[in-house]
Coordinates of C-alpha atoms and ligand atoms in Angstrom, one line a residue:
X1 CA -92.7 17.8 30.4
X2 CA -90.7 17.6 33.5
X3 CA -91.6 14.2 35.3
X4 CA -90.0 14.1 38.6
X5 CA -87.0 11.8 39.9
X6 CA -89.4 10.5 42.2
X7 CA -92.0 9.1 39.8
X8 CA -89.1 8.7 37.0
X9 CA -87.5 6.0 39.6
X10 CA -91.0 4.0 39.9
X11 CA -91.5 0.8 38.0
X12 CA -95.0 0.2 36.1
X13 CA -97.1 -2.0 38.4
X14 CA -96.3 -5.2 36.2
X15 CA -99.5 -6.8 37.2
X16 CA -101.4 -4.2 36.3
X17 CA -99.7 -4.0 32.7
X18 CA -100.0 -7.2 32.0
X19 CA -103.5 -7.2 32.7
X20 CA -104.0 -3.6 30.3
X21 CA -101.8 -5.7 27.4
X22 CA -103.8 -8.7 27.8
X23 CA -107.2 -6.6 27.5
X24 CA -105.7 -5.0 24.3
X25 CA -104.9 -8.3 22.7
X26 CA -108.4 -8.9 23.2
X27 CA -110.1 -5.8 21.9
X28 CA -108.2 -6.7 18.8
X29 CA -110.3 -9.7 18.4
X30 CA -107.1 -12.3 20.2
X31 CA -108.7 -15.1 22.3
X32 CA -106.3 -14.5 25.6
X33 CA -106.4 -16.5 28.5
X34 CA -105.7 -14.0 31.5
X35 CA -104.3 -15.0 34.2
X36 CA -102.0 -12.3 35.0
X37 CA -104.0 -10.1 37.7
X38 CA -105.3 -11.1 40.6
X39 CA -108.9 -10.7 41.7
X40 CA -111.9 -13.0 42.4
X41 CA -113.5 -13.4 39.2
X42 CA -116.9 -13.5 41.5
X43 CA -119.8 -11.0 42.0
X44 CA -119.8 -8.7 44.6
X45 CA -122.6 -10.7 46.8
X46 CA -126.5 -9.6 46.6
X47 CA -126.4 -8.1 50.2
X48 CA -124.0 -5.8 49.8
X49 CA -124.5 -4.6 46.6
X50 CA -128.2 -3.5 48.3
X51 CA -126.5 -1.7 51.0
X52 CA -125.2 0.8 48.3
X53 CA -128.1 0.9 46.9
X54 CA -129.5 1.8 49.8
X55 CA -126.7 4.5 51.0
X56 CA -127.4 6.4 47.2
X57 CA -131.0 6.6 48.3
X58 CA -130.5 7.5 52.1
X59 CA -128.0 10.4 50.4
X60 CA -124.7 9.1 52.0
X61 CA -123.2 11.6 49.3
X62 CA -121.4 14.3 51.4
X63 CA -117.4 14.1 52.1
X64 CA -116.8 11.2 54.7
X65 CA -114.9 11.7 57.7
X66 CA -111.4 11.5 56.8
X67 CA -110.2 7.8 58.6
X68 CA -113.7 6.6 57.3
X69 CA -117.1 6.2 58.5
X70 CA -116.9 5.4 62.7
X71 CA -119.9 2.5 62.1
X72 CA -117.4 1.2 59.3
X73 CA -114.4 1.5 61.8
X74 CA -116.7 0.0 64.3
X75 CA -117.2 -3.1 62.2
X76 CA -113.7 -3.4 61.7
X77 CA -113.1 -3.6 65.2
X78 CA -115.7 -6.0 65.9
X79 CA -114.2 -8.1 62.6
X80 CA -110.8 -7.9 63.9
X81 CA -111.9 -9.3 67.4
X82 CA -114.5 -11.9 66.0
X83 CA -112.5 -13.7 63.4
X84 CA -108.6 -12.7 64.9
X85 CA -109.3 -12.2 68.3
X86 CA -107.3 -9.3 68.5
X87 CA -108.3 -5.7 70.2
X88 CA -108.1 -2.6 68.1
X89 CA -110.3 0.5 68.8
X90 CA -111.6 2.1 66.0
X91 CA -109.8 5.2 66.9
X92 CA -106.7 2.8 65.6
X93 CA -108.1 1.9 62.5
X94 CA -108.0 4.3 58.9
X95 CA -109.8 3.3 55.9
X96 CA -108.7 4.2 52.5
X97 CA -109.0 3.2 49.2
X98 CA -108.1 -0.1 49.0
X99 CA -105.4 -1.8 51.1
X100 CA -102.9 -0.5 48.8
X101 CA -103.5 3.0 49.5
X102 CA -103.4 1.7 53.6
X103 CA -100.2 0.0 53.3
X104 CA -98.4 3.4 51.6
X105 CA -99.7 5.5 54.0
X106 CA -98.4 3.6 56.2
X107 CA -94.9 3.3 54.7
X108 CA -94.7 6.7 54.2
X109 CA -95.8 7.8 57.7
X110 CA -92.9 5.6 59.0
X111 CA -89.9 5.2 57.0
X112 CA -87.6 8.1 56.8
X113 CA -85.0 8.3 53.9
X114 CA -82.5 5.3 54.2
X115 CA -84.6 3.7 56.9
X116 CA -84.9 -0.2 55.7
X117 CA -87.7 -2.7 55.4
X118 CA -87.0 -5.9 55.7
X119 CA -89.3 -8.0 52.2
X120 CA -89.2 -11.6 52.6
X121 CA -89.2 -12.6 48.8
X122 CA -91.1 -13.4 46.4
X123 CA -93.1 -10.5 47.1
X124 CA -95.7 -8.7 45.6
X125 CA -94.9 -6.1 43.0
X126 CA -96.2 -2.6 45.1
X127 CA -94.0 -3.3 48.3
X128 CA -90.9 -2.4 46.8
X129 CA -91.7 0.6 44.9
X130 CA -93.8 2.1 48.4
X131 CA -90.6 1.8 49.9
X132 CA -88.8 3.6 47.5
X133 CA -91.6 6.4 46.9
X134 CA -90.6 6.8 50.8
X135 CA -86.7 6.9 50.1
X136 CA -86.8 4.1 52.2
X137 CA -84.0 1.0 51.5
X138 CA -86.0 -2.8 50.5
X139 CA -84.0 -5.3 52.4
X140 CA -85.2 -8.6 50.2
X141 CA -84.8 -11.7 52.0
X142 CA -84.9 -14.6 48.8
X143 CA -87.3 -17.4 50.1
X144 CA -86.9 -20.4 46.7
X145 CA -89.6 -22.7 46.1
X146 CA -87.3 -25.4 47.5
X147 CA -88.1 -23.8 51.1
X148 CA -92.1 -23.3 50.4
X149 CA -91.1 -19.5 49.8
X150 CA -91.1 -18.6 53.5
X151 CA -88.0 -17.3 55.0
X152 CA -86.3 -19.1 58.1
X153 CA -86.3 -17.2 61.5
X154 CA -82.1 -17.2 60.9
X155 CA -83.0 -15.8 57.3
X156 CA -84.8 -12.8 59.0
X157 CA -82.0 -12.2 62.3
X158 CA -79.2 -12.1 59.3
X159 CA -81.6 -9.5 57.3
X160 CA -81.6 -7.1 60.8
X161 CA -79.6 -4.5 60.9
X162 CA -79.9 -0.9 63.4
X163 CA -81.2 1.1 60.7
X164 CA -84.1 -1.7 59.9
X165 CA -87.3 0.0 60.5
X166 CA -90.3 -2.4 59.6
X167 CA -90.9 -6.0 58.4
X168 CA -93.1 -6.6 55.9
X169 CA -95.1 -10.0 56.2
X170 CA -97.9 -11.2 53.4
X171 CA -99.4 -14.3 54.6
X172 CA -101.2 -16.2 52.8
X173 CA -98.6 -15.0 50.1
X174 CA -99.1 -12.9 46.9
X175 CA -97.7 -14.7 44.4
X176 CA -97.2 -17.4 45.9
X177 CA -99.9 -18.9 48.1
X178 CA -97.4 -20.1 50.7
X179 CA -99.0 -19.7 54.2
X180 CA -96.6 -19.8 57.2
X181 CA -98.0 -21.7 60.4
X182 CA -98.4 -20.2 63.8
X183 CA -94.9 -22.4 64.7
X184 CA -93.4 -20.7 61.9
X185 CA -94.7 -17.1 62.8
X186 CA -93.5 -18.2 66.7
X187 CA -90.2 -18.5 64.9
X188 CA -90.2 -15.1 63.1
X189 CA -91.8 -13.6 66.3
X190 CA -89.1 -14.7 68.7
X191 CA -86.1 -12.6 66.3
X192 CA -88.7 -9.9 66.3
X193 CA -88.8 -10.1 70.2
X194 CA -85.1 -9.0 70.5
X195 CA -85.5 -6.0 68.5
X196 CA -88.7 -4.0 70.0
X197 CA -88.0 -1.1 67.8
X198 CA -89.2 -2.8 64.1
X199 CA -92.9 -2.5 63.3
X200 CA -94.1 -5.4 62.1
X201 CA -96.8 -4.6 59.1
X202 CA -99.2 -8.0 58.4
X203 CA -100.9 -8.0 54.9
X204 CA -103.9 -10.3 55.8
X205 CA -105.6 -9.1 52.9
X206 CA -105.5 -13.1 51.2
X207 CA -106.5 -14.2 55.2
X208 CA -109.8 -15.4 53.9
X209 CA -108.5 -17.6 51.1
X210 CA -106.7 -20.2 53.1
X211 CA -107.2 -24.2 52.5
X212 CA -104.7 -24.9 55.5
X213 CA -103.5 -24.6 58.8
X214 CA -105.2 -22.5 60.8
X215 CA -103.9 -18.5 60.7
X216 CA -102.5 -16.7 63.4
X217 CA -102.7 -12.9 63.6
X218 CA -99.3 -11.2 64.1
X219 CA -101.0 -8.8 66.5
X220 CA -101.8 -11.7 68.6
X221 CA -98.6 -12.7 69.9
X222 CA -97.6 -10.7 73.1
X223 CA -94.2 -10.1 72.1
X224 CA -95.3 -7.3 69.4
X225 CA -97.5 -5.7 72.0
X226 CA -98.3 -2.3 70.2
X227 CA -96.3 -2.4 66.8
X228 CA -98.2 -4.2 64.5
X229 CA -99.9 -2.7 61.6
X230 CA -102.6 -5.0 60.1
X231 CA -103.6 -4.5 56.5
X232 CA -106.6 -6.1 55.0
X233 CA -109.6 -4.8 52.9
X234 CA -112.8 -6.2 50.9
X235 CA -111.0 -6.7 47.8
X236 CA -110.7 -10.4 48.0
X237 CA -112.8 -11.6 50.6
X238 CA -115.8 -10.4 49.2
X239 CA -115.0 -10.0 45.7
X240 CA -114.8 -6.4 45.9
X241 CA -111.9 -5.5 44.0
X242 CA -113.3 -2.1 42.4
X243 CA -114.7 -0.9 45.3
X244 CA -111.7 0.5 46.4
X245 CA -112.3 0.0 50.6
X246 CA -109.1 -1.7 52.8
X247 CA -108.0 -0.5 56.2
X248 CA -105.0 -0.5 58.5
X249 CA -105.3 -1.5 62.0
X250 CA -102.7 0.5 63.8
X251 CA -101.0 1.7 67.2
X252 CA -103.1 5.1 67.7
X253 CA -99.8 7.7 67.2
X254 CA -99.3 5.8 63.5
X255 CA -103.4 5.9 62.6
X256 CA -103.5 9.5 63.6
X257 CA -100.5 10.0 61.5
X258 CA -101.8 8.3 58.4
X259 CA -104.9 10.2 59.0
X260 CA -103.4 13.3 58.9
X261 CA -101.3 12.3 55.5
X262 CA -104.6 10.9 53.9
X263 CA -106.6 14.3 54.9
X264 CA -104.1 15.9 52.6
X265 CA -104.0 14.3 49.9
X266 CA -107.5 11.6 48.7
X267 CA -110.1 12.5 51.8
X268 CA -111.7 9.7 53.3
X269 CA -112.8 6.8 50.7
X270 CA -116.0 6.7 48.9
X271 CA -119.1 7.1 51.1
X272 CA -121.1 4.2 48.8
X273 CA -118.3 2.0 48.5
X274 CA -118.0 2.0 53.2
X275 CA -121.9 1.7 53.1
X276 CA -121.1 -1.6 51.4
X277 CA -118.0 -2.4 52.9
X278 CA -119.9 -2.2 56.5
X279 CA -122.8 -4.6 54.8
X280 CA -119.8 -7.1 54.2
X281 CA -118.6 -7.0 57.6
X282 CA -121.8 -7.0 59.5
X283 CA -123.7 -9.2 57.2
X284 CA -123.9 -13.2 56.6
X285 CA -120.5 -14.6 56.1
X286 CA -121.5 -17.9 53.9
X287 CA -120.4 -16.1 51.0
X288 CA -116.6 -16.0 51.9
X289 CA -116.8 -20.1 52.5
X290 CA -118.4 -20.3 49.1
X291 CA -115.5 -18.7 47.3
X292 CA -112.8 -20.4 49.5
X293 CA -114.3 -23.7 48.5
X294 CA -114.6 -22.8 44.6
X295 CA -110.8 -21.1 45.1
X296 CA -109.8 -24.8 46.7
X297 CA -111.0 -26.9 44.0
X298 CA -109.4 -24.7 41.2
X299 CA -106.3 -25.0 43.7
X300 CA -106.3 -28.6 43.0
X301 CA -107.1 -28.6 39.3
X302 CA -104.2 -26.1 38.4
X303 CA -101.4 -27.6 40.4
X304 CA -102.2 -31.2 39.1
X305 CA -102.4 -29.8 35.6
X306 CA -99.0 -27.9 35.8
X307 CA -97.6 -31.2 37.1
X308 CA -97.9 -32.9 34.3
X309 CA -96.5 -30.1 32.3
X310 CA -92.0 -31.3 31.9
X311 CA -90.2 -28.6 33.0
X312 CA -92.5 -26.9 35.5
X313 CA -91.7 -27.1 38.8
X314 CA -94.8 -26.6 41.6
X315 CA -95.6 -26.4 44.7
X316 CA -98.7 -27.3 46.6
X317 CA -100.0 -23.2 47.2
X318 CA -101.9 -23.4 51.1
X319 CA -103.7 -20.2 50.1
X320 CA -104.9 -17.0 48.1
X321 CA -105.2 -18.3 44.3
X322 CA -101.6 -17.8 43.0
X323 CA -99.5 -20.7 41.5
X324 CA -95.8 -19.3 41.1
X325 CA -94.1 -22.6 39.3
X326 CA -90.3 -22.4 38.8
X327 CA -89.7 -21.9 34.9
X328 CA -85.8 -22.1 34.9
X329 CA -85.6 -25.1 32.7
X330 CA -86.7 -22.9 30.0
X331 CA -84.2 -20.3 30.2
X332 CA -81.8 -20.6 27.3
X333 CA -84.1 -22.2 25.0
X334 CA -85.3 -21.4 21.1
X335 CA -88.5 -21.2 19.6
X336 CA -87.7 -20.6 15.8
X337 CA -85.1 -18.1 15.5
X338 CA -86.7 -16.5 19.4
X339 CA -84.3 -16.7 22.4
X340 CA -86.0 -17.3 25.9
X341 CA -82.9 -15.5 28.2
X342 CA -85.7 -14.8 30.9
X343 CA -88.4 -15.3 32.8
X344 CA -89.6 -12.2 31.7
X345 CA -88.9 -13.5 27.9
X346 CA -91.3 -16.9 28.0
X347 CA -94.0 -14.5 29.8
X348 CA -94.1 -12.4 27.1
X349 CA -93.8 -16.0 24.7
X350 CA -96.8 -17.1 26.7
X351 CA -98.9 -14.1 25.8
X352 CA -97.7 -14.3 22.1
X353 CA -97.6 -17.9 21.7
X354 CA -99.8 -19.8 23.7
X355 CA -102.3 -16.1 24.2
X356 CA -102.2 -17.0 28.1
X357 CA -101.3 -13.9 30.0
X358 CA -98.9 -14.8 33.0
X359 CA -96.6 -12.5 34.9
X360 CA -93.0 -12.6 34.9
X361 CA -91.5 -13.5 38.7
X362 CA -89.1 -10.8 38.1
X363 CA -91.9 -8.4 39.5
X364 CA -92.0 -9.8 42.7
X365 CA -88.3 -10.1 43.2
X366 CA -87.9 -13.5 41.9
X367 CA -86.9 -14.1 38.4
X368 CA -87.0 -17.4 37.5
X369 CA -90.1 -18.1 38.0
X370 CA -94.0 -17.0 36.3
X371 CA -96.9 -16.1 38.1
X372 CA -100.4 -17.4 36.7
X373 CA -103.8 -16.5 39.0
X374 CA -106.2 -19.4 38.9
X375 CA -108.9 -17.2 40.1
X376 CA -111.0 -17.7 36.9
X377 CA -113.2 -20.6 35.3
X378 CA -112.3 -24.8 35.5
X379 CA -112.9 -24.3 31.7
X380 CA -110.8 -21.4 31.3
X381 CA -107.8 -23.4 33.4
X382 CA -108.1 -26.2 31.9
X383 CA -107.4 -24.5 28.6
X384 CA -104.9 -22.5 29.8
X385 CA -102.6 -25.2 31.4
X386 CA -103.3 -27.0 27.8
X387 CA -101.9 -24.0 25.7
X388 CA -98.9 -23.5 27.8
X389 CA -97.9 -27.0 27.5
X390 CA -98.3 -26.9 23.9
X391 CA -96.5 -23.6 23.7
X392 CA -93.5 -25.1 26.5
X393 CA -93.2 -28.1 24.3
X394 CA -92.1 -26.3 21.3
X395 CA -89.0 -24.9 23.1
X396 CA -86.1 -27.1 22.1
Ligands
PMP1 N1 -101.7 -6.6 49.2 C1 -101.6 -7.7 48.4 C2 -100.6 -8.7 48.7 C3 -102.3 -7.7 47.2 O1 -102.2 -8.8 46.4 C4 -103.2 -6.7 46.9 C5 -104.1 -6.7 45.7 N2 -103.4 -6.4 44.6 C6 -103.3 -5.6 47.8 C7 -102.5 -5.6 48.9 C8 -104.2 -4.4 47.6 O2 -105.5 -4.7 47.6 P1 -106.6 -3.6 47.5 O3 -105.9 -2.3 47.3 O4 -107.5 -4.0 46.3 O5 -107.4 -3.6 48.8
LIG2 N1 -103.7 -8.5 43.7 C1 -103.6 -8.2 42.4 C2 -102.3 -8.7 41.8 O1 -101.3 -8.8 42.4 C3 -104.1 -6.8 41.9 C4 -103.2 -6.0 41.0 C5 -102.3 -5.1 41.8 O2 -102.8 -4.2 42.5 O3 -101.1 -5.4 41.8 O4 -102.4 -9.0 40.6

């Protein structure tokens, strides 16, 4: 079977394997601990799983308009000017199937072959490989935990060159929680300022899950007047990962043109799944507070656990429910007659050792380092963090 060189020069969403291996270890009966995906471990709230209810019996079951239901992209709006104070029509905004597919589109409506995209790094896994599926050039600009994992505004000005296109900025951060400050996006914005050309895409999709400073849109600050693309969706906020609904908020030329892409190829999203997504946006908010608050004091618990673990070096994560601790002190060492040469080596030690399934930093740019998602149970955390140590301990 002929697989194309496009699709042959992917890499396997590592977050996503790790997940599928971990769920294999435990249909064969192994107790694993995962912690390698990310996504609220929370029910989709009462309310909006009634509004699909309701949409199945009012017969929302025809093809949707292609950019999504207007009284979806009406909430949107009213969203984006309620919580970010920032004006989009809903003529600017797309919906898709999950942010993911929203942040491709976009890529691919944008970036021509050898265009670049600037990734401050660690990122996560799906940036790179959009770029690529575009023919596009990543420009990865290495943030270390030693600098909170945000890039400097001279770290960004060095990355520019004239064929830079677009600069991709995830805030709060997949994988690692860091948050940058409005000062620090002032920063960033100022460089950006010089070059009026570079679209600026914003994933806000971990905006919710923030225990910090307050957040700053990008498409708030005047200097970007008319090129920022937000991202977001429903995934995380509510606890909607398998509904499949995120959105870009666009200049109107690049929402027609992701329109017109997405009308070839998937349709507009599920008509149940924007029924519900509408209920999240128009209905009672207490729910997002609720899982901040429970993300918070799992925040809290993890990071003063993996303190105490020698070796591990952590940071204090400002958002979403990522811990990315530096593992380096680990490289090089035995277990038995086992070699740990990589990051990618003591997640895979982890999983087989201590059945605690992490992924390896080397994903998201940054080897060196593990990912683990505390967006699971105290109990199952605390247990966790106790079978890594165990399993750390043994490496001489
Ligand atoms: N961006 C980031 C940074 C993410 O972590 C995710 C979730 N994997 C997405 C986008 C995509 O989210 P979804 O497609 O579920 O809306
Ligand atoms: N946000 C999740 C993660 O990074 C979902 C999996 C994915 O789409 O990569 O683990």
């Amino acid at each position: 079977m002929q697989i194309s060189n496009r699709i042959q020069s992917l890499a396997v969403s590592a977050t996503l394997a790790m997940s599928q291996k971990s769920a294999e270890l435990r249909a064969q009966g192994v107790d694993v601990i995962n912690l390698s995906v990310g996504e609220p471990d929370f029910h989709t709230p009462a309310h909006i799983k009634e509004a699909a209810k309701q949409a199945i019996d009012d017969n929302f079951s025809f093809y949707t308009p292609v950019p999504g239901y207007l009284s979806l992209r009406k909430a949107i709006a009213a969203k984006l000017s309620r919580e970010n104070g920032v004006e989009f029509a809903p003529e600017q905004i797309v919906v898709g199937n999950g942010a993911k597919q929203e942040l491709c589109n976009v890529i691919l409506a944008t970036i021509n072959p050898g265009d670049e995209v600037i990734i401050p790094t660690p990122a996560w896994v799906s940036y790179v490989e959009m770029v690529k599926l575009a023919e596009g050039v990543s420009v990865t600009v290495p943030a270390s935990i030693d600098q909170n994992f945000k890039i400097t505004p001279a770290q960004l000005e060095a990355a520019i060159t004239p064929r830079t296109r677009m600069v991709l900025i995830c805030s709060p951060s997949n994988p690692t929680g860091s948050v940058y400050t409005p000062d620090e996006l002032q920063g960033l914005v100022d460089v950006l300022a010089k070059y009026p050309d570079i679209i600026v895409m914003s994933d806000d999709v971990y905006e919710h899950i923030n225990f910090g400073a307050e957040l700053r849109s990008l498409a708030s600050f005047p200097e970007l007047k008319d090129r920022v693309v937000i991202i977001n969706g429903v995934s995380k906020a509510y606890a909607m990962t398998g509904w499949r609904i995120g959105y870009c908020a666009a200049p109107a030329a690049l929402a027609k043109a992701v329109t017109k892409l997405q009308g070839q190829y998937t349709s507009g999203a599920s008509s149940i799944a924007q029924k519900a997504a509408e209920a999240a946006y128009d209905g009672p908010q207490e729910c997002v507070g609720e899982m901040r608050a429970a993300f918070l004091r799992r925040r809290d618990l993890v990071v003063s656990l993996a303190r105490e673990i020698p070796g591990l070096k952590v940071n204090e994560p400002e958002g979403a429910f990522y811990l990315f601790p530096e593992v380096s002190a680990f490289i090089g060492r035995h277990a038995g007659d086992r070699t740990i040469a990589s990051s990618g080596d003591l997640a895979l030690y982890l999983l087989e050792e201590a059945h605690v399934a992490t992924v390896d930093g080397a994903a998201f740019c940054a080897p060196g380092y593990i990912r683990l998602s505390y967006a699971t149970s105290d109990d199952n955390i605390r247990e966790s963090m106790r079978r890594i140590a165990t399993a750390l301990a043994k490496l001489q």
